[in-house]
Amino acid sequence: MSQIDCSSSNLARWYLIQTKPRQEGRAEEHLQRQSFECYRPVKRTEKKRGSRAATEEELFPGYLFIRMDQTHDNWYPIRSTRGVARIVTFGGMPIPVKDELIEQIRDRLLAPPPKVTFEQGEAVRITADGFNDIEAIFLAADGDERAVILLNLLHREQKVTLPVSSLSRMEARA
């Protein structure tokens, strides 16, 4: 995935493009052919059992980012580009996405996924907002980043899938 470097222009900003359903790659390819810098965040997953190749999953299905200068770049060809549905606007104007947000997304995608270190049947504490300090039982890993837990809600046991990062070990009570 080659990218054209527009970083020398201080006026260039990131904007959001909505693509046609399942045409993010096509839109990116055709925009790059028109010399636009694009960023389509994808999460690469390792080979799964029975599969021969790694897969890509869109981080934001139906969207990609484009870096443009709102004053000097020609926006009109974007609307008729294959795979593009529209430029996302608010009040009829495209709103720039902060460069810091794009960098955070890139950094997060490059970071190694957290490893599940809980044992089946182990008591865990949920640390995510809304569930803060609720106790549960770890059942299994659901991929590299998610865990299936058993949660007692309203006197019924429910299986819930949460990010591994929202779980912590129960501290031993004295």
Coordinates of C-alpha atoms in Angstrom, one line a residue:
M1 CA 0.0 0.0 0.0
S2 CA 1.9 3.0 -1.2
Q3 CA 1.2 6.4 0.1
I4 CA 1.9 9.8 -1.3
D5 CA 3.6 12.1 1.2
C6 CA 1.7 15.3 1.6
S7 CA 3.2 16.1 5.0
S8 CA 5.1 19.1 3.5
S9 CA 1.9 21.0 3.2
N10 CA 0.7 22.5 6.5
L11 CA -2.7 23.0 5.1
A12 CA -3.4 19.3 4.3
R13 CA -5.7 17.6 6.8
W14 CA -7.3 14.2 7.2
Y15 CA -11.0 13.8 6.3
L16 CA -13.4 10.9 6.4
I17 CA -14.8 9.2 3.3
Q18 CA -17.8 6.9 3.4
T19 CA -17.4 4.0 0.9
K20 CA -20.0 1.9 -0.8
P21 CA -20.6 -1.4 1.1
R22 CA -17.5 -3.6 1.2
Q23 CA -15.6 -1.4 -1.3
E24 CA -13.1 0.2 1.0
G25 CA -10.2 -1.3 -0.8
R26 CA -11.5 -0.4 -4.2
A27 CA -12.1 3.2 -3.1
E28 CA -8.6 3.4 -1.6
E29 CA -7.0 2.0 -4.8
H30 CA -8.9 4.5 -7.1
L31 CA -8.2 7.5 -4.9
Q32 CA -4.5 6.7 -4.8
R33 CA -4.5 6.4 -8.6
Q34 CA -5.7 10.1 -8.5
S35 CA -2.7 10.9 -6.3
F36 CA -4.7 11.3 -3.0
E37 CA -3.1 10.1 0.2
C38 CA -5.4 7.6 1.9
Y39 CA -5.4 5.6 5.1
R40 CA -7.6 2.6 5.5
P41 CA -7.0 1.1 9.0
V42 CA -7.1 -2.7 8.8
K43 CA -6.4 -5.3 11.4
R44 CA -4.4 -8.2 10.1
T45 CA -5.2 -11.6 11.7
E46 CA -3.0 -14.6 11.7
K47 CA -3.9 -17.8 9.8
K48 CA -6.8 -19.6 11.3
R49 CA -7.2 -23.4 11.3
G50 CA -8.0 -24.6 7.8
S51 CA -7.1 -21.3 6.2
R52 CA -3.9 -20.8 4.1
A53 CA -3.6 -17.0 4.3
A54 CA -3.8 -14.2 6.9
T55 CA -6.9 -12.1 6.6
E56 CA -7.6 -8.4 6.8
E57 CA -10.5 -6.9 8.8
E58 CA -11.6 -3.3 8.3
L59 CA -11.2 -1.4 11.6
F60 CA -14.0 1.0 10.4
P61 CA -16.1 -0.9 7.9
G62 CA -17.5 1.5 5.2
Y63 CA -15.0 4.3 5.9
L64 CA -11.4 5.4 5.0
F65 CA -9.4 8.6 5.6
I66 CA -8.1 10.9 2.9
R67 CA -5.5 13.7 3.4
M68 CA -6.4 16.8 1.5
D69 CA -5.9 20.5 1.4
Q70 CA -9.4 22.0 1.6
T71 CA -8.4 25.1 -0.2
H72 CA -6.0 23.9 -3.0
D73 CA -7.1 20.3 -3.7
N74 CA -9.9 19.5 -6.1
W75 CA -12.6 17.7 -4.2
Y76 CA -15.0 17.1 -7.1
P77 CA -13.4 13.9 -8.5
I78 CA -13.8 12.2 -5.1
R79 CA -17.6 11.9 -5.4
S80 CA -17.4 10.0 -8.7
T81 CA -14.5 7.8 -7.7
R82 CA -15.3 4.1 -7.8
G83 CA -16.1 2.7 -4.4
V84 CA -16.7 6.1 -2.8
A85 CA -20.2 6.9 -1.5
R86 CA -19.6 10.4 -0.1
I87 CA -17.4 12.7 1.9
V88 CA -18.6 12.8 5.5
T89 CA -19.8 16.3 6.3
F90 CA -21.4 18.2 9.2
G91 CA -23.6 21.1 8.2
G92 CA -22.6 20.6 4.6
M93 CA -18.8 21.1 5.4
P94 CA -16.2 18.4 5.6
I95 CA -14.7 18.4 9.1
P96 CA -11.0 17.6 9.5
V97 CA -9.9 14.7 11.7
K98 CA -7.0 15.5 14.0
D99 CA -3.6 14.2 12.9
E100 CA -3.1 12.9 16.5
L101 CA -6.2 10.6 16.1
I102 CA -4.7 9.0 12.9
E103 CA -1.4 8.5 14.7
Q104 CA -3.1 6.9 17.7
I105 CA -4.9 4.5 15.3
R106 CA -1.6 3.6 13.5
D107 CA 0.2 3.1 16.8
R108 CA -2.5 0.9 18.2
L109 CA -2.6 -1.3 15.1
L110 CA 1.2 -1.7 15.3
A111 CA 1.2 -2.6 19.0
P112 CA 1.3 -6.3 19.8
P113 CA -2.1 -7.7 21.0
P114 CA -2.4 -8.5 24.7
K115 CA -2.0 -12.1 25.6
V116 CA -4.7 -13.9 27.6
T117 CA -3.0 -15.1 30.8
F118 CA -6.1 -16.2 32.7
E119 CA -6.9 -19.9 33.4
Q120 CA -10.3 -21.4 32.8
G121 CA -12.4 -21.1 35.9
E122 CA -10.3 -18.3 37.4
A123 CA -12.0 -15.5 39.2
V124 CA -11.5 -12.1 37.5
R125 CA -12.6 -8.5 38.1
I126 CA -14.1 -6.4 35.3
T127 CA -12.4 -3.0 35.2
A128 CA -14.3 -1.5 32.2
D129 CA -16.5 1.5 32.7
G130 CA -20.1 0.5 33.5
F131 CA -19.0 -2.8 34.9
N132 CA -16.3 -1.5 37.2
D133 CA -15.3 -4.0 40.0
I134 CA -17.8 -6.7 39.1
E135 CA -16.6 -10.2 39.7
A136 CA -16.8 -12.9 37.1
I137 CA -15.4 -16.3 36.1
F138 CA -13.0 -16.6 33.1
L139 CA -14.2 -19.2 30.7
A140 CA -12.1 -19.0 27.5
A141 CA -10.1 -16.8 25.2
D142 CA -12.0 -15.6 22.1
G143 CA -9.1 -14.7 19.8
D144 CA -6.1 -12.7 21.0
E145 CA -7.9 -9.7 22.4
R146 CA -11.2 -10.9 23.7
A147 CA -12.3 -13.2 26.6
V148 CA -15.5 -15.1 27.3
I149 CA -16.5 -14.7 31.0
L150 CA -19.4 -16.0 33.1
L151 CA -21.2 -13.2 34.8
N152 CA -24.0 -13.4 37.4
L153 CA -26.6 -10.9 36.3
L154 CA -30.0 -10.8 38.1
H155 CA -29.5 -14.2 39.6
R156 CA -28.8 -15.8 36.2
E157 CA -25.4 -16.8 34.8
Q158 CA -24.7 -15.1 31.4
K159 CA -21.8 -15.6 29.1
V160 CA -20.3 -12.2 28.1
T161 CA -17.5 -11.4 25.7
L162 CA -15.2 -8.5 26.7
P163 CA -11.8 -7.2 25.7
V164 CA -9.0 -8.9 27.7
S165 CA -7.7 -5.4 28.6
S166 CA -10.9 -4.9 30.7
L167 CA -10.2 -7.8 33.0
S168 CA -7.8 -8.1 36.0
R169 CA -6.9 -10.8 38.4
M170 CA -8.8 -11.0 41.7
E171 CA -6.6 -10.0 44.6
A172 CA -6.2 -12.6 47.3
R173 CA -8.2 -11.6 50.4
A174 CA -6.6 -11.7 53.7

